[in-house]
Short mmCIF file of C-alpha atoms in Angstrom, two decimals:
data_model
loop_
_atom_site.label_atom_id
_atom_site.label_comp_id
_atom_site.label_asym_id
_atom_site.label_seq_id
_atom_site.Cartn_x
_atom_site.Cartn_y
_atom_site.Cartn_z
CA UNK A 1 211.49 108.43 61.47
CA UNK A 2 212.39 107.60 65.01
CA UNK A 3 210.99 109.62 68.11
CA UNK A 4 214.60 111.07 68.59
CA UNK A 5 215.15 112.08 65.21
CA UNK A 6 211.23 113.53 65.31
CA UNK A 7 212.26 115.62 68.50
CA UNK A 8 214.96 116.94 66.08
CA UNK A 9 213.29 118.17 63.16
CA UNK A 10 210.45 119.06 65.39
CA UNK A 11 212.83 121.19 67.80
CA UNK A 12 214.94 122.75 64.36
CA UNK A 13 211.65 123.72 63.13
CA UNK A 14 210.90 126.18 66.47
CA UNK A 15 214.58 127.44 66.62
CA UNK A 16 214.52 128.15 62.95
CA UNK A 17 211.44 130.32 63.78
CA UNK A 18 213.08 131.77 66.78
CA UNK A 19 216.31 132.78 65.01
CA UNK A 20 214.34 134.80 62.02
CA UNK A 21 211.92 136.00 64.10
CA UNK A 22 213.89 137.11 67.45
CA UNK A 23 210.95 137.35 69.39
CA UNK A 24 212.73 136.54 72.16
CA UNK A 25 216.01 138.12 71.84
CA UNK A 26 214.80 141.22 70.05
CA UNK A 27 211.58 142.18 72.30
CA UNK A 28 211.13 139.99 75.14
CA UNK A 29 214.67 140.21 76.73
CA UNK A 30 214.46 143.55 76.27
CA UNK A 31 210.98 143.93 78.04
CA UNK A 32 212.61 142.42 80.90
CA UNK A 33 215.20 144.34 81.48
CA UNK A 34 213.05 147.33 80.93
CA UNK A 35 211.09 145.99 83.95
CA UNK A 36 213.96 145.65 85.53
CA UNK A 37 215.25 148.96 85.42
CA UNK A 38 211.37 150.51 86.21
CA UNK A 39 211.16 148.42 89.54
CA UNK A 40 214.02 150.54 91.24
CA UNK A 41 212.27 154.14 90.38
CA UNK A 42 208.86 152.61 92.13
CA UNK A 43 211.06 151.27 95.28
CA UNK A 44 213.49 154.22 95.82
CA UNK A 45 217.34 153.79 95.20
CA UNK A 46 218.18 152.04 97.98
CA UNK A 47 221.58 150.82 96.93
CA UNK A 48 221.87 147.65 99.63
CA UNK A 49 217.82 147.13 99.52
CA UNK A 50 218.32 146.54 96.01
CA UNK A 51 220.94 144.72 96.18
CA UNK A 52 219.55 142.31 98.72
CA UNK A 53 216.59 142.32 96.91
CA UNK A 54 217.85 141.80 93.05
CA UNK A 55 217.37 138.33 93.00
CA UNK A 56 214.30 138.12 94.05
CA UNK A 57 213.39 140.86 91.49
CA UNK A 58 215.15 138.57 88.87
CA UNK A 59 213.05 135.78 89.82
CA UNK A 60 209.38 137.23 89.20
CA UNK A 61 210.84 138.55 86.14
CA UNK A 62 211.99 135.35 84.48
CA UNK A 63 208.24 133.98 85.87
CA UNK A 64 206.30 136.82 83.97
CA UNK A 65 208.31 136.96 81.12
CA UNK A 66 208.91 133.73 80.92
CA UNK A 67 205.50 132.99 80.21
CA UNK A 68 205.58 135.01 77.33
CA UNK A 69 208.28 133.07 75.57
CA UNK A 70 206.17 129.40 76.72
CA UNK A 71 203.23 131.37 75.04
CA UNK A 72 204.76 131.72 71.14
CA UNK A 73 204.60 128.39 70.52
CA UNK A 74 201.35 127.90 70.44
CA UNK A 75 201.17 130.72 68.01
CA UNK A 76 204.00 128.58 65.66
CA UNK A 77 201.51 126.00 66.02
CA UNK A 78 197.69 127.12 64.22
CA UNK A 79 195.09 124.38 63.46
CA UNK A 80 196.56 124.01 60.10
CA UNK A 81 200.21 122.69 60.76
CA UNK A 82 199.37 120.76 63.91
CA UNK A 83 196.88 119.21 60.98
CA UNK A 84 199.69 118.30 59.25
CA UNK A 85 201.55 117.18 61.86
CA UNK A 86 199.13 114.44 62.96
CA UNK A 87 198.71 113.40 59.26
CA UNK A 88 202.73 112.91 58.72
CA UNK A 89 202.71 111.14 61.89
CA UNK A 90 204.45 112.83 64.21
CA UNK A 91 204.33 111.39 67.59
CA UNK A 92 202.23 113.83 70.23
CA UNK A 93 205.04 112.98 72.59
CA UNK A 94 207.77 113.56 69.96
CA UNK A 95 206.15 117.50 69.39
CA UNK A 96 205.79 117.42 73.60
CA UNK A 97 209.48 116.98 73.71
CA UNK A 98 210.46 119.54 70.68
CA UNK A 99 208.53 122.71 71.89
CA UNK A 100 209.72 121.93 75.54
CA UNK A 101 213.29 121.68 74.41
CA UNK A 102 213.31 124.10 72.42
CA UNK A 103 211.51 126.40 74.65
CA UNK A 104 213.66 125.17 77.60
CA UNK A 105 217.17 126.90 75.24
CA UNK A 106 214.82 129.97 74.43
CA UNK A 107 213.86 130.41 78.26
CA UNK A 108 217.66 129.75 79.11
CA UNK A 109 218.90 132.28 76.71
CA UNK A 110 216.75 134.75 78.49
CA UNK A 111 217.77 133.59 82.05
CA UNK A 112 221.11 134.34 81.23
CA UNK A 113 220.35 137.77 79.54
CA UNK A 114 218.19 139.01 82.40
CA UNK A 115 220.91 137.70 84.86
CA UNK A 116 223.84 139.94 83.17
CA UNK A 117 221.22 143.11 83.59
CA UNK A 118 220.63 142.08 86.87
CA UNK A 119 224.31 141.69 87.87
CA UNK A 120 224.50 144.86 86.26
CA UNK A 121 222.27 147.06 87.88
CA UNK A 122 221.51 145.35 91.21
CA UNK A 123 225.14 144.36 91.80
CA UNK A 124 223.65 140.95 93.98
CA UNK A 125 226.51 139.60 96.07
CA UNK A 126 226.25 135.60 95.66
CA UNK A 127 228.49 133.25 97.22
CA UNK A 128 229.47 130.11 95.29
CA UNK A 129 227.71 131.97 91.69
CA UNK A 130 228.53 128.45 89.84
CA UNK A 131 225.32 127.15 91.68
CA UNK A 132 223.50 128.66 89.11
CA UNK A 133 224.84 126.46 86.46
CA UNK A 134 222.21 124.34 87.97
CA UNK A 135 219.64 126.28 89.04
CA UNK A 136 218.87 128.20 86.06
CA UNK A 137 218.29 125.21 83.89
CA UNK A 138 216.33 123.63 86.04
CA UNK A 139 213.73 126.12 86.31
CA UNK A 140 214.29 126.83 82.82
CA UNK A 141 213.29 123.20 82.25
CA UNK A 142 209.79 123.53 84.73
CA UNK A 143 208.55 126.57 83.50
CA UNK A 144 208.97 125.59 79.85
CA UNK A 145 206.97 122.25 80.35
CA UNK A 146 204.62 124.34 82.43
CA UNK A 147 204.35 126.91 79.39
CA UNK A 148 204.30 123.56 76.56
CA UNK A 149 201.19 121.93 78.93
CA UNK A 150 199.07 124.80 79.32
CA UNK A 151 199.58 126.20 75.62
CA UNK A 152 198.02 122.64 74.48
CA UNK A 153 195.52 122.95 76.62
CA UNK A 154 194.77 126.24 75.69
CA UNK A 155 195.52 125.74 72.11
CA UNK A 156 192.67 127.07 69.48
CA UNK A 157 190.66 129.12 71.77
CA UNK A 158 190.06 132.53 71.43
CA UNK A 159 191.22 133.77 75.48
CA UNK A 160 194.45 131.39 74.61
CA UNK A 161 196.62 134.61 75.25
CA UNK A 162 194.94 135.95 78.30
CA UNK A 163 194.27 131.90 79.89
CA UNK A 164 197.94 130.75 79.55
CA UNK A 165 199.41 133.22 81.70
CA UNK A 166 196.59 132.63 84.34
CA UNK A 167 197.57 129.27 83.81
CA UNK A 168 201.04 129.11 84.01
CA UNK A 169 201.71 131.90 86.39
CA UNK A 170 200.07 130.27 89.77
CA UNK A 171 201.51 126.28 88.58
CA UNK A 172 205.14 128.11 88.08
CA UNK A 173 205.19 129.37 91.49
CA UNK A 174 206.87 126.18 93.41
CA UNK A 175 209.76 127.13 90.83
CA UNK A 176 209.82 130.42 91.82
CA UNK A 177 209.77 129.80 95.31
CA UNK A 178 212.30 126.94 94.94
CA UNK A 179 214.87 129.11 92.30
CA UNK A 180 214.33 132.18 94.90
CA UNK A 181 214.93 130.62 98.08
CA UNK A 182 218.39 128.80 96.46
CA UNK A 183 219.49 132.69 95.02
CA UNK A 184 218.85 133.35 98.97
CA UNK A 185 220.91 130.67 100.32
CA UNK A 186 223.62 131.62 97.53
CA UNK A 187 223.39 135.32 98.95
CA UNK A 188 223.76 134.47 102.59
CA UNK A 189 226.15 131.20 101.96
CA UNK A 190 223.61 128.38 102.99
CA UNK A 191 222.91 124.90 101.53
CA UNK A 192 220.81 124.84 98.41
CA UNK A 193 220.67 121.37 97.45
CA UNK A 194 217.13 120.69 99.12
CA UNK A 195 215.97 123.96 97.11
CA UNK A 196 217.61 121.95 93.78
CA UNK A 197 215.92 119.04 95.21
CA UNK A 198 212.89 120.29 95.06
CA UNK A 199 213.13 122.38 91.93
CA UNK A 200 214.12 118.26 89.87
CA UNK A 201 210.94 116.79 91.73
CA UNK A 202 208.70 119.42 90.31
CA UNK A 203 210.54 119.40 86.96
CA UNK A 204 210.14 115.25 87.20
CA UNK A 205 206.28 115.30 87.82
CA UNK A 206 205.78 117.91 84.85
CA UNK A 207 207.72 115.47 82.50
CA UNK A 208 206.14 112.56 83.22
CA UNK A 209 202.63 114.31 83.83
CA UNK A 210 203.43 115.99 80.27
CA UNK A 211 204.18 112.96 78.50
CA UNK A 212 201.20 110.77 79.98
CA UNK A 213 199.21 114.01 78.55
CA UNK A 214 200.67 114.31 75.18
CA UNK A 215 198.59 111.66 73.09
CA UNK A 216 195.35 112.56 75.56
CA UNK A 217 195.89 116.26 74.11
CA UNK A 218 196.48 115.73 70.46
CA UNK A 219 193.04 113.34 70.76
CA UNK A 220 191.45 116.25 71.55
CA UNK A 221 193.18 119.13 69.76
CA UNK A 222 190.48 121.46 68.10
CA UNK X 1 163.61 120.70 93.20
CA UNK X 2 163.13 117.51 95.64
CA UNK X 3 164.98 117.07 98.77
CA UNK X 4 166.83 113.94 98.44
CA UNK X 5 168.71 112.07 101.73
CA UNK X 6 172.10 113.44 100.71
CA UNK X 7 170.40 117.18 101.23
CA UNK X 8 168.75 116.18 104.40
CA UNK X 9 172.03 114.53 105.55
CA UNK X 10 173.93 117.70 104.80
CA UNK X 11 171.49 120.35 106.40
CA UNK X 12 171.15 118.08 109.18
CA UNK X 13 174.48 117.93 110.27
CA UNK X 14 175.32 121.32 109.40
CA UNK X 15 172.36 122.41 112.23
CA UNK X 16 174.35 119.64 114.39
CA UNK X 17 177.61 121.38 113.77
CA UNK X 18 176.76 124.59 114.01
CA UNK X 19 174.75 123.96 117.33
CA UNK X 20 178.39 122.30 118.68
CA UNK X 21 180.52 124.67 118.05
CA UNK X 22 177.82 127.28 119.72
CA UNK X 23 177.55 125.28 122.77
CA UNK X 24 181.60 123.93 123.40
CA UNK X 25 183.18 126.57 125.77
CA UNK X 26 185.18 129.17 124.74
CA UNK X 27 189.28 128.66 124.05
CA UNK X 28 190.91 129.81 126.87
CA UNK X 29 193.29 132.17 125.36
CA UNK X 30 191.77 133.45 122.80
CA UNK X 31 188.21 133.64 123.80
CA UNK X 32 184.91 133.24 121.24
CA UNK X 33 187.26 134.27 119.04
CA UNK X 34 188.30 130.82 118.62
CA UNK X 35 184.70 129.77 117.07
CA UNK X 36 185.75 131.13 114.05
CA UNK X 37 188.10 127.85 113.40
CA UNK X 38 184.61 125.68 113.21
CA UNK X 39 184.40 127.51 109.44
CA UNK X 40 187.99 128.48 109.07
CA UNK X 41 189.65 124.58 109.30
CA UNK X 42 186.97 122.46 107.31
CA UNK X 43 186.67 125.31 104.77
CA UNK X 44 190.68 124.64 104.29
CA UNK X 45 189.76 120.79 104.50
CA UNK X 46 187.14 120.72 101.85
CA UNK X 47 189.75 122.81 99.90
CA UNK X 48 192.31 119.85 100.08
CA UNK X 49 189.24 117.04 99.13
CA UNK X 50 187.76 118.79 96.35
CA UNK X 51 190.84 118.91 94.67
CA UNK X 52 192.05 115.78 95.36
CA UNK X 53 188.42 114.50 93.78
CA UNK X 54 189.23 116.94 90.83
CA UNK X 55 192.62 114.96 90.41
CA UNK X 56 190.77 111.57 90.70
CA UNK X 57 188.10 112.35 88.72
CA UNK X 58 190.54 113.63 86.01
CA UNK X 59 192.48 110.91 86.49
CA UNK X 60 189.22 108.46 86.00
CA UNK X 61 188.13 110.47 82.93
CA UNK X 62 191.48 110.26 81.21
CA UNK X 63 190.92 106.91 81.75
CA UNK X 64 187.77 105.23 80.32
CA UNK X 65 186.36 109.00 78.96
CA UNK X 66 182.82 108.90 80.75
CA UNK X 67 181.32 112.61 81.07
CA UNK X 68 180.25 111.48 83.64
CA UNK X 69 184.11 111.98 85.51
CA UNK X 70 184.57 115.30 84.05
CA UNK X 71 181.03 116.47 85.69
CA UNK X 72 182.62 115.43 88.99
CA UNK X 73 185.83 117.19 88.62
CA UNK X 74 184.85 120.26 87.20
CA UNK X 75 181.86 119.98 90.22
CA UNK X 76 184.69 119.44 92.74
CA UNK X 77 186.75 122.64 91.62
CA UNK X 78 184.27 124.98 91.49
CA UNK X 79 183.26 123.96 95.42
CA UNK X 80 186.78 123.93 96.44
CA UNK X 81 187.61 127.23 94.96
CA UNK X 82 184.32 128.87 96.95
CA UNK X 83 185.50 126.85 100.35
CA UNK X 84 189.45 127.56 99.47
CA UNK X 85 187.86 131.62 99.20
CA UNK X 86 186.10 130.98 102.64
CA UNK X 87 189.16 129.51 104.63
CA UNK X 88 191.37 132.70 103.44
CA UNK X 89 188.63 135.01 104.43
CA UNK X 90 187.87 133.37 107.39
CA UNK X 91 191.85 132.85 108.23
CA UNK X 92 191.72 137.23 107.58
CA UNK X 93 188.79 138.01 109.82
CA UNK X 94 190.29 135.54 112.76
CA UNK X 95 194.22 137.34 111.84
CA UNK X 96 193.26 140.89 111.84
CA UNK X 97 192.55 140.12 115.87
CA UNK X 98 194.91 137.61 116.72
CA UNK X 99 197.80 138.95 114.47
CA UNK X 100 196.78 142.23 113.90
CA UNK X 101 197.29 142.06 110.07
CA UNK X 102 194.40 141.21 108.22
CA UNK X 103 197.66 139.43 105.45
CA UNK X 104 200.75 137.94 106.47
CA UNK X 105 203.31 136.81 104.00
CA UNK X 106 203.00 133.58 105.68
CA UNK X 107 204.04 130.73 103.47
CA UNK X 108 201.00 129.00 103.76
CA UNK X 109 198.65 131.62 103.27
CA UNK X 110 200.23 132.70 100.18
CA UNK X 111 200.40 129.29 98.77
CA UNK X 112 196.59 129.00 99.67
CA UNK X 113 195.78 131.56 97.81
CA UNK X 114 198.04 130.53 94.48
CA UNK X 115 195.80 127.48 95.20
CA UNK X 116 193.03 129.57 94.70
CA UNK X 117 193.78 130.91 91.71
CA UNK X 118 195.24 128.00 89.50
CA UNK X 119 191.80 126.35 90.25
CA UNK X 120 190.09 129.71 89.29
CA UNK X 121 192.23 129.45 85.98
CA UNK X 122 190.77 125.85 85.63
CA UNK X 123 187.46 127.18 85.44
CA UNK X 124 187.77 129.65 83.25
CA UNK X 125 189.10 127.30 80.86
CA UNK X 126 186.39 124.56 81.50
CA UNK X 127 184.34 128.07 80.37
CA UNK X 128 186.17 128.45 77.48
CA UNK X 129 184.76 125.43 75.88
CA UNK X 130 181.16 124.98 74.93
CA UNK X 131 181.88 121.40 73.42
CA UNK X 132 181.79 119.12 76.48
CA UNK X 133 184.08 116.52 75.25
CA UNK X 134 186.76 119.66 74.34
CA UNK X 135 186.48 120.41 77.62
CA UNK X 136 186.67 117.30 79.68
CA UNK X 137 189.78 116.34 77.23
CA UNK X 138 191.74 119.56 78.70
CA UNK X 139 190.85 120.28 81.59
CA UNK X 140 191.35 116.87 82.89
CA UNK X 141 194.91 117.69 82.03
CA UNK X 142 194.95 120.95 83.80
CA UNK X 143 192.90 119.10 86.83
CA UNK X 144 196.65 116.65 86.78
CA UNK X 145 199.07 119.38 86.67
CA UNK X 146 197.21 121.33 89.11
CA UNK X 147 197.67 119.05 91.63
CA UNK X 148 201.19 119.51 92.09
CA UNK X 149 200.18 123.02 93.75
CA UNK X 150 198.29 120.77 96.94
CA UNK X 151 201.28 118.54 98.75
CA UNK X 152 203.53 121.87 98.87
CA UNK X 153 200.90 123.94 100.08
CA UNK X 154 200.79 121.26 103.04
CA UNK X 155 204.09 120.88 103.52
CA UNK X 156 204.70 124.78 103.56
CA UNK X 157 204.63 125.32 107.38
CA UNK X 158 207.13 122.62 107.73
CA UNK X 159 209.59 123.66 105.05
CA UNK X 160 209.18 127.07 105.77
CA UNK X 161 209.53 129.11 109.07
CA UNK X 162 206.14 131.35 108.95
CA UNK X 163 203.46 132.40 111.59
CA UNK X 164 200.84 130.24 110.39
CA UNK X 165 200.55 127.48 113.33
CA UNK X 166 201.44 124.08 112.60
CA UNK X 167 199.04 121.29 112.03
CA UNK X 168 196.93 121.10 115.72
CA UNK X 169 194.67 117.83 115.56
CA UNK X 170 197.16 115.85 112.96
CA UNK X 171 199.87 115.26 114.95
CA UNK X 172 202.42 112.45 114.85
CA UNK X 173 202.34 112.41 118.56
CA UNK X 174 198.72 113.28 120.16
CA UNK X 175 196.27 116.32 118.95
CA UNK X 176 197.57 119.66 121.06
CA UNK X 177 193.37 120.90 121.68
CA UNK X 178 190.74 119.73 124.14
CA UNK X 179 188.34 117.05 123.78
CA UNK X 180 184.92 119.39 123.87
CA UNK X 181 186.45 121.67 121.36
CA UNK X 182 188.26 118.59 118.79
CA UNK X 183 184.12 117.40 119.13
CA UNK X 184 183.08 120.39 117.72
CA UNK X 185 185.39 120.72 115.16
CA UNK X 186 185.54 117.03 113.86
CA UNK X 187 181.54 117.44 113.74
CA UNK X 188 182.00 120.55 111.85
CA UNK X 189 184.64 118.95 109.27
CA UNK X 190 181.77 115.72 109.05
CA UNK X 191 179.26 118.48 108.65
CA UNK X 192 181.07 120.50 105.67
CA UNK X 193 182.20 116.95 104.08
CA UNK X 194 178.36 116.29 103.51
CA UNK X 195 177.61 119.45 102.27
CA UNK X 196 180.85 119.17 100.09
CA UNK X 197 178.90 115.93 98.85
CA UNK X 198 175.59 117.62 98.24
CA UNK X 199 177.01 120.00 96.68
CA UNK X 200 179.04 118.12 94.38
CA UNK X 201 176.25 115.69 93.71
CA UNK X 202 173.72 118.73 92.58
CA UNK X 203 176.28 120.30 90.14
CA UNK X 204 177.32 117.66 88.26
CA UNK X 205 173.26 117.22 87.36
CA UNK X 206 172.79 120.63 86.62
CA UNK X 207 175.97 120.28 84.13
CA UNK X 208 174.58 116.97 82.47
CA UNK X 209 171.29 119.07 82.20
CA UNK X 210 173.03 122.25 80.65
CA UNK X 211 175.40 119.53 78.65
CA UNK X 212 172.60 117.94 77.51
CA UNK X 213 170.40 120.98 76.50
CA UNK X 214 173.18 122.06 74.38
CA UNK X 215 173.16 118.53 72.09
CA UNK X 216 169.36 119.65 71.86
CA UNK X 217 170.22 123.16 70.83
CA UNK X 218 172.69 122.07 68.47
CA UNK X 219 170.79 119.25 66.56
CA UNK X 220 168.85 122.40 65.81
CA UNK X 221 165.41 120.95 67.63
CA UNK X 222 163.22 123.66 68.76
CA UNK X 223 160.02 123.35 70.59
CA UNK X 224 156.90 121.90 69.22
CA UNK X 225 159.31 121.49 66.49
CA UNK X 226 157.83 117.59 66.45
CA UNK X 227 154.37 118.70 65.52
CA UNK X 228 152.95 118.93 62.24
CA UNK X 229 150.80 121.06 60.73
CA UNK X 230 146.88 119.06 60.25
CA UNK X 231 146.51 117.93 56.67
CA UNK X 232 142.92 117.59 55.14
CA UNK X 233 141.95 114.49 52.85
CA UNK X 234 145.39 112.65 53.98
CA UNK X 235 148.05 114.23 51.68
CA UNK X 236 150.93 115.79 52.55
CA UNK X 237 151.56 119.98 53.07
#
């Protein structure tokens, strides 16, 4: 089997598990938007404060939560399948590319979810909205590489749940500063592209950096 | 322990340092005050070189898998995350003055301190592991990724519009502070780079020694463990 058609099977396999489970749909999104809706009782209903600062809100949400959708597939992945894995001969750059794929539709799924709820109850007013046709999957993309890395690293150790996040969380933050500060120029009608810019450079390094990585990884997977 | 020359090079210049930076007058705005910068700017300095030789080492260890790279990296973090702590509480205790806040939401301060804690998160996970080669496997991956944290932190104050000054002594044009006081602080940054060294050098020994004691402990070899018991006449117990 070829490394495309492995990325396939490899990326049908997580989706599969995704669509019978609903993790993400059914209790993550949902988390989110609860968070979303608990943020304005802590700040005070300041109608234009929230709606200036919506986006920003959005932003650390889809970082937090994020991570927890990055984190599940390290739980579709125990000792004993990745076993199996390596002995049918699946290519450690091949099951790199799967989980961040299909992590990357997951994490874009629940981009666009939180960004209805946020339109909803923040009302943000953003010039030039289409923008975000290429914003959200490019921090989709980073933080779902971010989440792929760190869950191999962390894979098979007992603090894996509470050592991803502090993983994750502090690498993600150039995409949260980058996806932010373009949702800013959106609101106040400035240039984004260097903010874009930025956002493909860190999603570049993190695909190269993960597939250099990949076969290092598996070597050492416990 | 014995002193070795890297020690005596490192306490030595540290005495010469500090003895500088008493004796260099004071800045004329802001007064003794300005002292503080002898600690504050190679502490931020050392932060930028330890992790830099935690991406190297990495690097090097990914590379032809010697221990002996992952003792250096993992030797590196943990005395970049204690210096990256001292610059931000330094950069505080000078602030609360200068600025009045004790925090600003300062790009580069923030970033500094994400710095701090995605190295802090690379030592807990180099704790997670009691196998060494486990550990230098992954965390040489982390010690890669991590890196990508260190040019934006640099480049913060340029891309951003914050109140954290802009660099003073590395200047494209020429360095914007007097000559006694650049003295002082290049002999401080020569002084902390030594220590940095020392420091470095000592850890990565004491985690060969712990790496080593655990192959003992786990080959199940206790002590005295070699001797047996006395036999009489020559046959066995």
């Amino acid at each position: 089997m070829n490394l495309r058609n492995q990325i396939a099977t490899l990326m049908r396999y997580e989706l599969r598990d995704e669509l019978r489970g609903g993790e993400v749909g059914f209790v993550v999104l949902p988390f989110g938007v609860v968070a979303l809706l608990t943020i304005p009782m802590a700040i005070g209903i300041d109608t234009p404060l929230l709606q200036r600062i919506g986006p920003g809100i959005y932003w650390s949400i889809i970082l937090l939560f994020g991570v927890l959708v990055t984190q599940r597939h390290s739980s579709l992945a125990p000792p004993a399948t990745r076993d199996m894995l390596r002995l049918a001969g699946a290519d450690p750059v091949a099951r790199f590319a799967a989980t961040t794929l299909a992590t990357f539709l997951l994490l874009l799924a629940f981009e666009v979810g939180a960004g209805f709820a946020t339109m909803a109850l923040y009302d943000p007013a953003l010039d030039s909205w289409w923008w975000l046709a290429a914003l959200l999957p490019l921090t989709a993309a980073g933080l779902s590489m971010i989440g792929t890395i760190a869950g191999n690293i962390a894979s098979g150790l007992e603090a894996r749940t509470s050592l991803v996040p502090l993983i994750v969380v502090p690498i993600a933050v150039p995409l949260l500063l980058g996806a932010a500060q373009a949702t800013e120029g959106l609101r106040v009608g400035a240039g984004i592209l260097r903010w874009l810019l930025l956002l493909a450079i860190v999603d570049t390094v993190l695909a190269v950096a993960g597939v250099l990585t990949a076969r290092s990884l598996e070597e050492s997977a416990a | 322990m014995k002193a070795r020359p890297l020690d005596i090079a490192a306490v030595g210049t540290l005495a010469t340092a500090f003895v500088a930076g008493l004796v260099v007058p004071p800045d004329a705005v802001q007064g003794d005050l300005q002292r503080i910068m002898y600690v504050h700017v190679p502490s931020a300095w050392l932060a930028y070189l330890s992790f830099t030789v935690t991406l190297v080492a990495s690097v090097a260890y990914l590379r032809w898998r010697s221990l002996r790279w992952d003792r250096i990296a993992g030797a590196a973090a943990e005395v970049g995350v204690v210096f990256t702590g001292l610059a931000l509480a330094t950069g505080m205790i000078w602030g609360k003055p200068v600025w009045g806040v004790w925090w600003t939401w300062d790009a580069r301060l923030v970033l500094t301190a994400v710095m701090f804690f995605v190295y802090l998160g690379y030592l807990a996970l180099r704790r997670s592991f009691d196998d060494p080669e486990l550990r230098a496997h992954r965390s040489a991956v982390l010690g890669v990724v991590a890196v990508l944290q260190i040019p934006i932190v640099h480049f913060s104050v340029t891309w951003w519009r914050g109140l954290h000054q802009p660099p003073t002594v590395l200047r494209p044009d020429n360095p914007q502070i007097d000559a006694p006081l650049l003295f002082a602080l290049l002999m401080s940054v020569a002084a902390f780079t030594v220590v940095f060294a020392a420091l470095v050098k000592r850890r990565s020994e004491i985690t060969a020694k712990e790496d080593e004691a655990l192959r003992f402990q786990e080959a199940g070899a206790t002590a005295g463990s070699d001797i047996t018991a006395p036999t009489i006449g020559g046959g066995s117990s």
